[in-house]
Short mmCIF file of C-alpha atoms in Angstrom, two decimals:
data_model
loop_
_atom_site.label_atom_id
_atom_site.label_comp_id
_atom_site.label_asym_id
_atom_site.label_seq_id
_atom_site.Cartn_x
_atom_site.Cartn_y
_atom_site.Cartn_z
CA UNK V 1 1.46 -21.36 31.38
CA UNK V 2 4.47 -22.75 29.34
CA UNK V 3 5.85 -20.10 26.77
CA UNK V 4 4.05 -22.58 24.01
CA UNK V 5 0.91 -22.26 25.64
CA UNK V 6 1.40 -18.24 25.40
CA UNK V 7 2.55 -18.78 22.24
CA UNK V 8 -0.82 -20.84 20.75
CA UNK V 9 -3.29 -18.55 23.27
CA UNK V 10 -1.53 -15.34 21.02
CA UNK V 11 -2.27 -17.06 17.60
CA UNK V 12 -6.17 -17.76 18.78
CA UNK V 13 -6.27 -14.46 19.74
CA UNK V 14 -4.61 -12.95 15.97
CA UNK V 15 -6.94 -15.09 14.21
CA UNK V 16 -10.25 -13.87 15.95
CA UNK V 17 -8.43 -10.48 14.83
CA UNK V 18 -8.98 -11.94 11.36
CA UNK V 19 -5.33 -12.72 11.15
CA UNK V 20 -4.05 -16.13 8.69
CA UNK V 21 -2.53 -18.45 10.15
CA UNK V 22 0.12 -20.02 7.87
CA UNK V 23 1.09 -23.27 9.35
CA UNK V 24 2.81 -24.07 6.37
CA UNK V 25 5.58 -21.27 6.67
CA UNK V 26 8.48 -22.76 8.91
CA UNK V 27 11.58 -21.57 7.01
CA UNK V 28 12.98 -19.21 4.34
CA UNK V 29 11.91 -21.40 1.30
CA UNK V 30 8.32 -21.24 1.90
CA UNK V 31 8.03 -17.58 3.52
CA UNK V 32 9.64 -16.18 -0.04
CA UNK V 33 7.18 -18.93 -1.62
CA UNK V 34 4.43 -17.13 -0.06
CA UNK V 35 5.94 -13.35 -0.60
CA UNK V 36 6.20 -14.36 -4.70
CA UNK V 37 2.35 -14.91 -4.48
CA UNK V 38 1.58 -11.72 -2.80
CA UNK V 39 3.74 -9.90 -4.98
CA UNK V 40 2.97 -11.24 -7.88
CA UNK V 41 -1.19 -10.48 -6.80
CA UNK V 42 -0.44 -7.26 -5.73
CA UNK V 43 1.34 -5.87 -8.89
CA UNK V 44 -0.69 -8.13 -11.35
CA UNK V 45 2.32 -9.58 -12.86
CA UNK V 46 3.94 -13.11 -13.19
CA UNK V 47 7.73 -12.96 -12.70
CA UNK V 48 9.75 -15.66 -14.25
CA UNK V 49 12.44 -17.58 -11.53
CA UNK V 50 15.09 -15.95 -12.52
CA UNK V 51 13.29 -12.31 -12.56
CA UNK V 52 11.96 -12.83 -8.94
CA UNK V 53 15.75 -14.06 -7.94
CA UNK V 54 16.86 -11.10 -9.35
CA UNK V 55 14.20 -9.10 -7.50
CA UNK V 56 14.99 -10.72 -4.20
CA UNK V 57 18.66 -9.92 -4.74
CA UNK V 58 17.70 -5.79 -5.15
CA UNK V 59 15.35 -5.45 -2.37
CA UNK V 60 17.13 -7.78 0.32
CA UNK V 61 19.72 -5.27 2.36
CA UNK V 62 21.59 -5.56 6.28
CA UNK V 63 20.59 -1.29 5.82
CA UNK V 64 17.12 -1.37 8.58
CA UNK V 65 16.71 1.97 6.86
CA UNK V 66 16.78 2.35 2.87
CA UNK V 67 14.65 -1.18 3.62
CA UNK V 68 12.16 0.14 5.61
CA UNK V 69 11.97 3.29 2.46
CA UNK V 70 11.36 0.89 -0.25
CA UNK V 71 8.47 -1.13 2.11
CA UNK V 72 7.03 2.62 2.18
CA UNK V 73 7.72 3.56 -1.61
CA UNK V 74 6.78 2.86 -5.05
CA UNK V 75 9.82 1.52 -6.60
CA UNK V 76 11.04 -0.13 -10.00
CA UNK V 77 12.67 -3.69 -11.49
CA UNK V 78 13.97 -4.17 -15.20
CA UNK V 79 12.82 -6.98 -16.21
CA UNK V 80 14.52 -9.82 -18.65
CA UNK V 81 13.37 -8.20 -21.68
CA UNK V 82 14.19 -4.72 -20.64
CA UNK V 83 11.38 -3.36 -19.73
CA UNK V 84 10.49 -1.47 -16.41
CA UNK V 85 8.01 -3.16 -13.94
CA UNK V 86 6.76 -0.81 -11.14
CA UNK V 87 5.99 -2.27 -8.35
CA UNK V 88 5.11 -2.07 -4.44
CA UNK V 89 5.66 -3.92 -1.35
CA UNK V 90 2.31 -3.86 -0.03
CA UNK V 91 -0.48 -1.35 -0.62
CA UNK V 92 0.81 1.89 0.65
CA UNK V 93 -2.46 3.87 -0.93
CA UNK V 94 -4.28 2.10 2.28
CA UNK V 95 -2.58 -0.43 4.12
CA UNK V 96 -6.16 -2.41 5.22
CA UNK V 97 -6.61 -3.90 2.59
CA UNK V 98 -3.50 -5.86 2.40
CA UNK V 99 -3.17 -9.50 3.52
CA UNK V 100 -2.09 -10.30 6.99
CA UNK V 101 -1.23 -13.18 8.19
CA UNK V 102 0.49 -14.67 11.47
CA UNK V 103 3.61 -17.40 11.52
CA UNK V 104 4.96 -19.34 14.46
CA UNK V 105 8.32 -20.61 15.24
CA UNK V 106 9.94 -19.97 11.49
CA UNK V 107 13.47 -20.98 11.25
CA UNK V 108 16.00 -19.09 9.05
CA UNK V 109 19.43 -20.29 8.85
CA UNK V 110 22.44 -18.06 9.39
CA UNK V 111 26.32 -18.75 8.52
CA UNK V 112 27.01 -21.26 11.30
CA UNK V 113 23.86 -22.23 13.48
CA UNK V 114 19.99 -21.37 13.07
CA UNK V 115 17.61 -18.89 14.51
CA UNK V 116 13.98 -19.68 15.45
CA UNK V 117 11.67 -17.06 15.70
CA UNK V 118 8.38 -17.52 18.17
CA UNK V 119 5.65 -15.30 15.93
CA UNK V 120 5.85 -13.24 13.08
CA UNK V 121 3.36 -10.92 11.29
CA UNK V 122 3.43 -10.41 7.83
CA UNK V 123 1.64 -7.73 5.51
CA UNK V 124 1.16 -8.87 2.25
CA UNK V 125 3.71 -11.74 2.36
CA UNK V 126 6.44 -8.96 4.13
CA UNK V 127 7.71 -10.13 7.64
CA UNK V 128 6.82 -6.55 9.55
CA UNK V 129 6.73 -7.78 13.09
CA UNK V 130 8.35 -10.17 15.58
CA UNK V 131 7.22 -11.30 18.40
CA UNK V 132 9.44 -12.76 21.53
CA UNK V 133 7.66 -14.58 24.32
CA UNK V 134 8.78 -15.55 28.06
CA UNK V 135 7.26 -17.28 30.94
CA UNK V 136 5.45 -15.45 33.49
CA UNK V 137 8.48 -16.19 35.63
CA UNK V 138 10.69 -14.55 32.76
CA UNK V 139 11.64 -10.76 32.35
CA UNK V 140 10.73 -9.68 28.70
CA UNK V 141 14.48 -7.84 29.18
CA UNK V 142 15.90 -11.24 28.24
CA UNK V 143 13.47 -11.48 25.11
CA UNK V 144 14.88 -8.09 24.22
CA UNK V 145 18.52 -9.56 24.94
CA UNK V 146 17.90 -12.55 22.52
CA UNK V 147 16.91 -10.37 19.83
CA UNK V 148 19.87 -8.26 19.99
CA UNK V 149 22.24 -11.48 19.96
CA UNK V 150 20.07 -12.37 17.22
CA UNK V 151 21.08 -8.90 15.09
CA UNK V 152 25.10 -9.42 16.24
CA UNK V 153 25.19 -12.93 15.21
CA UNK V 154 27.03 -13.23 12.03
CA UNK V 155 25.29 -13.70 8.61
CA UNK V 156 22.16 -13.60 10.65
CA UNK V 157 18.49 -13.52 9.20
CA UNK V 158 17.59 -9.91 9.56
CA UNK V 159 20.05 -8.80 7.00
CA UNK V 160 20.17 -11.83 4.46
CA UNK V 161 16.21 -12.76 4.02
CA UNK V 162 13.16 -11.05 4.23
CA UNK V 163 13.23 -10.38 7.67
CA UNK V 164 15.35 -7.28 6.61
CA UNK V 165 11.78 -5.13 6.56
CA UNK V 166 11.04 -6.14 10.31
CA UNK V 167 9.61 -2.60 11.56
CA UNK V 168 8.61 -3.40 15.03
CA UNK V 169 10.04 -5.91 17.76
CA UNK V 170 7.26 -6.86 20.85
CA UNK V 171 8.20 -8.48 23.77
CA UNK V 172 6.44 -10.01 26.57
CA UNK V 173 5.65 -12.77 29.03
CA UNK V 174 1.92 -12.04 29.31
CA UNK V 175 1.76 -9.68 31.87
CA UNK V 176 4.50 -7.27 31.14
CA UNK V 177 4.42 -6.08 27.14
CA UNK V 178 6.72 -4.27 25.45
CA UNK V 179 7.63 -2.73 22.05
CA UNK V 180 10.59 -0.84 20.46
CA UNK V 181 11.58 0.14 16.83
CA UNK V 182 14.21 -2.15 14.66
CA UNK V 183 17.13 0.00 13.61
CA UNK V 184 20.64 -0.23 12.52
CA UNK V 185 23.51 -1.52 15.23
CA UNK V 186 24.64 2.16 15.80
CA UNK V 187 20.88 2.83 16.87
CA UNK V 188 20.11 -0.85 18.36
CA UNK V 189 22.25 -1.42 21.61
CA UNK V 190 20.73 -3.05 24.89
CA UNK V 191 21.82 -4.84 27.86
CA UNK V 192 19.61 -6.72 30.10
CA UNK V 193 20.61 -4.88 33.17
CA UNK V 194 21.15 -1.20 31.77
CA UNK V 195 18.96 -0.95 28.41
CA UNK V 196 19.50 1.93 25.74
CA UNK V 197 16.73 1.28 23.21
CA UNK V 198 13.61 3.24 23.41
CA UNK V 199 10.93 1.15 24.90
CA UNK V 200 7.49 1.28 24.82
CA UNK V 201 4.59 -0.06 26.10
CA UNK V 202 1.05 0.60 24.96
CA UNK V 203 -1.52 2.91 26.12
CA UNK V 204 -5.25 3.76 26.08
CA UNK V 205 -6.84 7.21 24.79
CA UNK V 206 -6.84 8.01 28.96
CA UNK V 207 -3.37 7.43 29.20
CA UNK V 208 -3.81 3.93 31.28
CA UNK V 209 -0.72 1.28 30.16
CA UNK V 210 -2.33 -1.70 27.97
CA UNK V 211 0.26 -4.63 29.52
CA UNK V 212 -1.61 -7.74 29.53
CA UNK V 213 -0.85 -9.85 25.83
CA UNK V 214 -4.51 -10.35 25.16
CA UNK V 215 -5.25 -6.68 25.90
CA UNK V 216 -2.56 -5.63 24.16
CA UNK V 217 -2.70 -8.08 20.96
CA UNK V 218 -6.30 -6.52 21.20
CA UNK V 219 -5.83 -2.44 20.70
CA UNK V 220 -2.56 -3.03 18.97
CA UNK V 221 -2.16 -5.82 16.51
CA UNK V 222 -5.54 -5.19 15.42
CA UNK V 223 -4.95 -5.00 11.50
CA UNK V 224 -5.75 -1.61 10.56
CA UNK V 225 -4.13 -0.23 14.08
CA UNK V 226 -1.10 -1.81 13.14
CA UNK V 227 -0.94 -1.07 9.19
CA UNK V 228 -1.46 2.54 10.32
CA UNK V 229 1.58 2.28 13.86
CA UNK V 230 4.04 1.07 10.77
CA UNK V 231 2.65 3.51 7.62
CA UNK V 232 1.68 6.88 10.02
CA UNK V 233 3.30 6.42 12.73
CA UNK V 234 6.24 5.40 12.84
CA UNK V 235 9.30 8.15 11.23
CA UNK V 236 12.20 7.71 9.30
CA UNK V 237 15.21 10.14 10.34
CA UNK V 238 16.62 10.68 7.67
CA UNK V 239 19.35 12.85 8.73
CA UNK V 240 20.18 10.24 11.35
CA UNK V 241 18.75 6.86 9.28
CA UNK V 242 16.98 6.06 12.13
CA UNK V 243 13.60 4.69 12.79
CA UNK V 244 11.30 5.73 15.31
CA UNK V 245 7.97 5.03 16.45
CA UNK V 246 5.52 7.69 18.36
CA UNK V 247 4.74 7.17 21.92
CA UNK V 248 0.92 6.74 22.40
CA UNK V 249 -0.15 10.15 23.67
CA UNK V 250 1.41 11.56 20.54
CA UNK V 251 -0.60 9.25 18.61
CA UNK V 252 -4.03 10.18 19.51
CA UNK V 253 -2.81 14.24 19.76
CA UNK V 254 -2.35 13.44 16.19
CA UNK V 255 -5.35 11.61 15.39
CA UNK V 256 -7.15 14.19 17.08
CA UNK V 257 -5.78 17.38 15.61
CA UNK V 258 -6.40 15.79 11.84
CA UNK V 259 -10.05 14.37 13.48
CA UNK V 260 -10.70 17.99 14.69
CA UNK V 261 -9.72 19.43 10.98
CA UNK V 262 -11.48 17.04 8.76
CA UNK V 263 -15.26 17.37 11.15
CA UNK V 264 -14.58 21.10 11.56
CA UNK V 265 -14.71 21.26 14.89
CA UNK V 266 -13.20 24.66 15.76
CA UNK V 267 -9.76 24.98 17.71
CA UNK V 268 -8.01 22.58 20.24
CA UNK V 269 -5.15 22.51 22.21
CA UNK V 270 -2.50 19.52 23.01
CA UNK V 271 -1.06 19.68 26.48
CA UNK V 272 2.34 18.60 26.32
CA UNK V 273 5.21 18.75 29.00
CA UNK V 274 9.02 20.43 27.55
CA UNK V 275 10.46 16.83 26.58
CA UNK V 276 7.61 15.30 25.82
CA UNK V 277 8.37 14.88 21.57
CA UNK V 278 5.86 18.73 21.02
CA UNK V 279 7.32 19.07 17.60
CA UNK V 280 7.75 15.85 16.31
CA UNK V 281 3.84 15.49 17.38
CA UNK V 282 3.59 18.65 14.91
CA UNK V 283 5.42 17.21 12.33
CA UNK V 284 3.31 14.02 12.01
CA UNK V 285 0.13 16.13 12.14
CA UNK V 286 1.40 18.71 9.15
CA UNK V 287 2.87 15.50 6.98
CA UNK V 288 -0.54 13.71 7.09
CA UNK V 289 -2.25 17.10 6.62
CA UNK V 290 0.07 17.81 3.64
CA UNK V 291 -0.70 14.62 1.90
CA UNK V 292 -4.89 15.69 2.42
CA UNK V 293 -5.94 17.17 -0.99
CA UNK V 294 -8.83 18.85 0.36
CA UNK V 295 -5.81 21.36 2.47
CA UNK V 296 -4.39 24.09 1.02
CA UNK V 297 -1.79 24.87 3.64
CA UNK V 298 -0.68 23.90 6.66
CA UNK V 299 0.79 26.99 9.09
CA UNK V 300 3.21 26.27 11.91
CA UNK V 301 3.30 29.56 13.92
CA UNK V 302 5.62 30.29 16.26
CA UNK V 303 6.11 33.62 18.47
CA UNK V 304 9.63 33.87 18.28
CA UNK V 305 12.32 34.10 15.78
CA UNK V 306 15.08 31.50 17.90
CA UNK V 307 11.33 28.81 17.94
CA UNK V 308 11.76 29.56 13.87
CA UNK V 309 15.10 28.13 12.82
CA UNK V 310 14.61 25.20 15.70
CA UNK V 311 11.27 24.01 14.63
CA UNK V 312 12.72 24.16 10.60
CA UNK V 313 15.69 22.60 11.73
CA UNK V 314 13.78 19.27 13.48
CA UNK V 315 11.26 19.11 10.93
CA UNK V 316 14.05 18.93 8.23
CA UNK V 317 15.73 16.51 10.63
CA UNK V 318 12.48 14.15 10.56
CA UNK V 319 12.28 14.95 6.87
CA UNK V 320 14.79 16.44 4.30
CA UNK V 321 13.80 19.49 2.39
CA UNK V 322 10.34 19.23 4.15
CA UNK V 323 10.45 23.48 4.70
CA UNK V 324 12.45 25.65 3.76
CA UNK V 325 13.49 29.20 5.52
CA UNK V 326 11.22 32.27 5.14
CA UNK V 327 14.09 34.96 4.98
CA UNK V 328 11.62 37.73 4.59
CA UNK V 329 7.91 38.52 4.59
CA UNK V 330 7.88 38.40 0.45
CA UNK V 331 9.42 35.07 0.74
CA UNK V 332 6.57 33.73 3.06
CA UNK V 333 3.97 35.67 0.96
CA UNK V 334 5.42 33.85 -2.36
CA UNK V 335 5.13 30.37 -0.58
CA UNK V 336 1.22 31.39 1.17
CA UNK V 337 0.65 32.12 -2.84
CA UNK V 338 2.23 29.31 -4.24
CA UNK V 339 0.22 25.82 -5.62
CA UNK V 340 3.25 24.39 -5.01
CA UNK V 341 2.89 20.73 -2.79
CA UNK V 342 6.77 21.30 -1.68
CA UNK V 343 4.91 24.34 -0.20
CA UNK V 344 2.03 23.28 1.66
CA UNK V 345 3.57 22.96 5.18
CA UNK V 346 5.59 26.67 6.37
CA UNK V 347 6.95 27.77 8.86
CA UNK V 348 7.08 31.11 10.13
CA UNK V 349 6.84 33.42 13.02
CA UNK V 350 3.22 35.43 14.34
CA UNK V 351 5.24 38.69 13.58
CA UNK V 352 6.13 37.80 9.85
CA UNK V 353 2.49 36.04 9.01
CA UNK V 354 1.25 39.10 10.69
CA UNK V 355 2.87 41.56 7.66
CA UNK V 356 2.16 38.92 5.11
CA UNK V 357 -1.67 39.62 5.56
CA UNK V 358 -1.07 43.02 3.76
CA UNK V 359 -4.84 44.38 2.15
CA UNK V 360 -4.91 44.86 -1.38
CA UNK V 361 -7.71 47.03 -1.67
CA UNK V 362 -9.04 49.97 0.55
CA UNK V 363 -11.90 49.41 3.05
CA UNK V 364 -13.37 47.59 6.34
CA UNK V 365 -11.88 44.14 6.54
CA UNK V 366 -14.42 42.87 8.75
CA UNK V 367 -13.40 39.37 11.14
CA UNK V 368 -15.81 36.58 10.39
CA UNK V 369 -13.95 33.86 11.83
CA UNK V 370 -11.03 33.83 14.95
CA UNK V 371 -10.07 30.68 16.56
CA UNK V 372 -9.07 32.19 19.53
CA UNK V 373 -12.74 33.23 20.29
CA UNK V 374 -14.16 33.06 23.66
CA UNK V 375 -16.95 30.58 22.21
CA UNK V 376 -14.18 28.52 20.91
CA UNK V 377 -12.92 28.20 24.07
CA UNK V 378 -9.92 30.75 23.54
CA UNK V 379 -8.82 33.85 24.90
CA UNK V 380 -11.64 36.07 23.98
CA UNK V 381 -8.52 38.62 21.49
CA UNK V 382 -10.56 39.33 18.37
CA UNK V 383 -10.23 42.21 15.87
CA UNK V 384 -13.76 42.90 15.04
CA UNK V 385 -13.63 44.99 11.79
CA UNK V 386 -10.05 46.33 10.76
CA UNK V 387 -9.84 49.27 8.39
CA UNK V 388 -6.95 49.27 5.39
CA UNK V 389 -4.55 51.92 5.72
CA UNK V 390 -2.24 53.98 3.28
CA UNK V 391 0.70 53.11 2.48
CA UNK V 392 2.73 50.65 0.82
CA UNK V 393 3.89 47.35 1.60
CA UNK V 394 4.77 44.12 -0.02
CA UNK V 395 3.43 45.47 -3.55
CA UNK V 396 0.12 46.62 -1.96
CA UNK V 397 -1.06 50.73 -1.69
CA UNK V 398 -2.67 49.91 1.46
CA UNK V 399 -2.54 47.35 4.46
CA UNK V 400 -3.75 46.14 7.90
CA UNK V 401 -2.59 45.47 11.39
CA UNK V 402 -4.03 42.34 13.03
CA UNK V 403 -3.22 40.98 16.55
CA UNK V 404 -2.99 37.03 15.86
CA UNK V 405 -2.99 34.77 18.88
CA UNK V 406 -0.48 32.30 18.88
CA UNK V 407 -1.66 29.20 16.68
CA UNK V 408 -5.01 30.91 15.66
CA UNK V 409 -7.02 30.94 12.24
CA UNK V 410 -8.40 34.24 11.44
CA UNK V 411 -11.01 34.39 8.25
CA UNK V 412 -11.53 37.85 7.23
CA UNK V 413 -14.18 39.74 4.65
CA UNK V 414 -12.19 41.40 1.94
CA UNK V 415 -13.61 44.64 0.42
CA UNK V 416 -14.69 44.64 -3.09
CA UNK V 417 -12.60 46.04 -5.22
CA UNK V 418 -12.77 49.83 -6.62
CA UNK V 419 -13.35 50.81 -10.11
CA UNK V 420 -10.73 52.55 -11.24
CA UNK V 421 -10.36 56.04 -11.46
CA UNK V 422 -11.40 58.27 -14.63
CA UNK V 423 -8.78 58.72 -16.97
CA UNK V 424 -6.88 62.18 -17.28
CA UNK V 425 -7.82 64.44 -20.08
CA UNK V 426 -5.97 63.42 -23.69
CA UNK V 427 -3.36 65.78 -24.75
CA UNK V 428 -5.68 67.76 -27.28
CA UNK V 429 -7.53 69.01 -24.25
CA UNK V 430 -4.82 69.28 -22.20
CA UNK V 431 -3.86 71.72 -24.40
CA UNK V 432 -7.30 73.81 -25.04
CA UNK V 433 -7.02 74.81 -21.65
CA UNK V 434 -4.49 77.96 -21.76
CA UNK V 435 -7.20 78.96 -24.76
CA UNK V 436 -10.29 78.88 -22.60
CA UNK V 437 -8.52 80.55 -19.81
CA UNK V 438 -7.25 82.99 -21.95
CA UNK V 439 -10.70 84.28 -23.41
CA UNK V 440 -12.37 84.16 -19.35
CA UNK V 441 -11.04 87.76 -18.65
CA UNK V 442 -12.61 88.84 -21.77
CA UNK V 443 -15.47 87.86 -21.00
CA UNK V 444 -15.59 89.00 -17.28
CA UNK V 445 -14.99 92.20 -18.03
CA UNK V 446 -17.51 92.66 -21.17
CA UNK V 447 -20.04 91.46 -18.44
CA UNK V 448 -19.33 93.80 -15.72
CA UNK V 449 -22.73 95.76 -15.07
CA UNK V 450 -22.70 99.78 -14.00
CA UNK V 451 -22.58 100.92 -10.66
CA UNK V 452 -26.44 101.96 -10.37
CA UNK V 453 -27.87 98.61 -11.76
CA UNK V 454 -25.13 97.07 -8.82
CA UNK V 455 -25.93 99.06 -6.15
CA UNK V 456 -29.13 96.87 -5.04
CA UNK V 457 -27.35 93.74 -5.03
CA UNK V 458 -24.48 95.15 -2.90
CA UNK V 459 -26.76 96.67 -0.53
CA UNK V 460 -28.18 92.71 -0.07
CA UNK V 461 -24.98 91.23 -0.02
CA UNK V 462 -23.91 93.76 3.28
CA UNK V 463 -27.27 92.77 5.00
CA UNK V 464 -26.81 89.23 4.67
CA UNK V 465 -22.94 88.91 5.33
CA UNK V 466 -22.20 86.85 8.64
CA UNK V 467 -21.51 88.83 11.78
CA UNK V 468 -17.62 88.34 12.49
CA UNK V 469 -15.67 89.04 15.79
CA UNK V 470 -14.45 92.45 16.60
CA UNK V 471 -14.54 95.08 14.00
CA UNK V 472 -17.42 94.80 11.08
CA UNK V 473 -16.00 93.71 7.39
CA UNK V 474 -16.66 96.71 5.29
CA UNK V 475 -19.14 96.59 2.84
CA UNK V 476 -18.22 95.89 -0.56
CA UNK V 477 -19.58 98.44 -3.15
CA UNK V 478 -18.96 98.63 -6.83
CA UNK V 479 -17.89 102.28 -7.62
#
């Protein structure tokens, strides 16, 4: 097949997908044409020409990053008579139900030549996607080549038009598919013979590589699966302003560790090899958990202190400010208390969760719930009903001990709390009490009977005193 006849087989296949095809968008006139109309649908609002210049100069940048931000962000344009429009990109409350649409060889002129692109994908009128195709015969490494000459080429397309919010590049020459993020030319540097981007290609839920175009075009460019790769899956490094895009066992360990949450399904486990991108998989899975009203909190446990400081320190890497450091148990015990969303993903250690479940009120805390139970399929270490202890800590008169698996969820039945006690006696009766004791001599000794009226009752008491060891008590007598 000639690369056309890829090319036209790819569109067929979009459009069963439910994709537009826009015939009518060949160059950078009519593809910001068509992105006014979206925009303009989207945010319910008719921009004047000089207003949606205007708006074309502010969001058009050469910087891969801060664009892809403000595809991902609600953002805001003064308009002629002052006032503030606020707008999106696309629909970033759910990404489906945006417009997609598919456009084939699209020209966009650059300082001194041309570039022509084979397919694009746009959401909502935004170019999010290219697509290079070879010949069977071909290598997809010189597709990847041509769009790197593409970026270098002065006063090129990517960073003077639209194409500025490409998030994803996909090569292939039917057989052999690949994909890779866009990024800035410190991040974006490949040779045909020795490559340095990260490449992908696609994979099924059993781990078996998805090559073939059609396959591929398929389980990948399928509109929701795609609107979700770009708004879920994909991470912007902000300490590095890079882009990156999760490999596809990360994917579904994320998909199923929010799956497992939302049916409440019990405990899981991900197995992942050391390299294998562990915490940025727990990263994604706490940011989409964060963003769930219906959570509370989202715990990253760790079982040692060194694990602490290097799982805060990537997180905050993916994410600026996404946690902060625990630097004592009352600090994580403010932050488990706290409504706060900035608060809603911590991390901490087993040992310092373990004193931050301190019990506030004395009694049985009995175990309703452990993760790590042997019907859950864990380890079988429960704690069965845990009795509060004296003694203060973190505010609290009493507390518990708890052995917590690593990455377990323990639900436990607190004790009712007890009345309080009585209050002491009032300082009027407080002082009535040297009086009464006073007059109880008194009154002993007016009552003491005589010997003879005694002498029964002593005789009674003697009988029925308790045998000791060795030598017999005496018998008490009154004389």
């Amino acid at each position: 097949m000639t690369e056309q006849q890829i090319e036209q087989e790819l569109i067929k296949n979009l459009t069963d997908l439910k994709y537009v095809h826009r015939q009518d968008i060949r160059d950078r006139a009519t593809l910001e044409a068509n992105f006014r109309e979206k925009f303009e649908a989207l945010n319910r609002v008719r921009l004047t020409d000089g207003e949606f210049s205007r708006l074309l100069e502010q969001i058009i940048t050469p910087d891969v990053f801060s664009a892809a931000r403000l595809l991902r962000e609600r953002n805001s344009f003064e308009r002629d008579d002052g006032t503030p429009l606020f707008y999106t990109l696309v629909n970033i409350k759910d990404w489906c139900k945006n417009t997609f649409e598919v456009v084939n060889q699209l020209r966009i002129n650059t300082d001194y030549s041309y570039h022509r692109y084979d397919v694009i994908l746009l959401i909502n009128g935004v170019p999010v996607v290219q697509i290079e195709l070879k010949t069977l015969a071909i290598s997809p490494r010189r597709a990847m080549q041509q769009i790197v000459d593409y970026k270098n080429d002065p006063g090129n397309g990517y960073g003077k038009t639209l194409l500025c919010f490409l998030q994803l590049f996909i090569v292939s020459n039917m057989s052999d598919t690949w994909y890779f993020a866009n990024n800035n030319n410190r991040h974006f540097s490949f040779d045909a013979d020795e490559r340095f981007l990260p490449l992908y290609q696609f994979a099924g839920d059993d781990n078996k590589k998805i090559t073939q175009l059609d396959r591929f075009a398929d389980y990948f460019l399928a509109k929701c699966t795609l609107a979700e790769m770009i708004s879920r899956y994909m991470v912007l490094v902000a300490s590095e302003q890079k882009l990156m895009v999760m490999r596809p066992y990360q994917i579904y360990a994320v998909q199923a560790i929010v799956d497992c949450i939302h049916q409440n399904c019990g405990n899981g486990y991900i197995w992942h090899t050391t390299g294998s991108g562990k915490t940025l998989t727990s990263f994604k899975a706490s940011t989409l958990l964060k963003d769930n009203p219906d959570i509370e909190k989202c715990l990253f446990v760790v079982d040692r202190k060194d694990l602490d400081r290097q799982t805060r320190e990537e997180f905050n890497r993916f994410q600026e400010g996404c946690v902060e450091a625990n630097t004592n148990t009352a600090a994580l015990v403010q932050r488990l208390l706290s409504d706060d969303y900035a608060d809603k993903v911590i991390v901490t250690t087993i040992q310092k969760l373990g004193l931050a479940l301190d019990a506030g009120n004395p009694g049985n805390y009995k175990e309703i719930l452990n993760s790590d139970d042997k019907k859950y399929g864990g380890t079988g270490v429960t704690n069965g009903t845990v009795k509060a202890k004296k003694g203060p800590m973190h505010g609290f008169d009493q507390h518990i001990s708890l052995t917590l698996p690593p990455l377990s969820t323990i639900y436990l039945s607190v004790p009712a709390a007890r009345k309080p006690k009585a209050e002491k006696p009032t300082t009027e009766k407080a002082a009535d009490k040297p009086a009464q004791a006073a007059k109880k001599p008194a009154a002993k000794k007016a009552a003491k009977p005589t010997a003879k009226a005694d002498a029964p009752a002593a005789e009674a008491k003697t009988q029925a005193a308790p045998k000791r060891r060795g030598r017999p008590p005496k018998a008490k007598t009154t004389v």
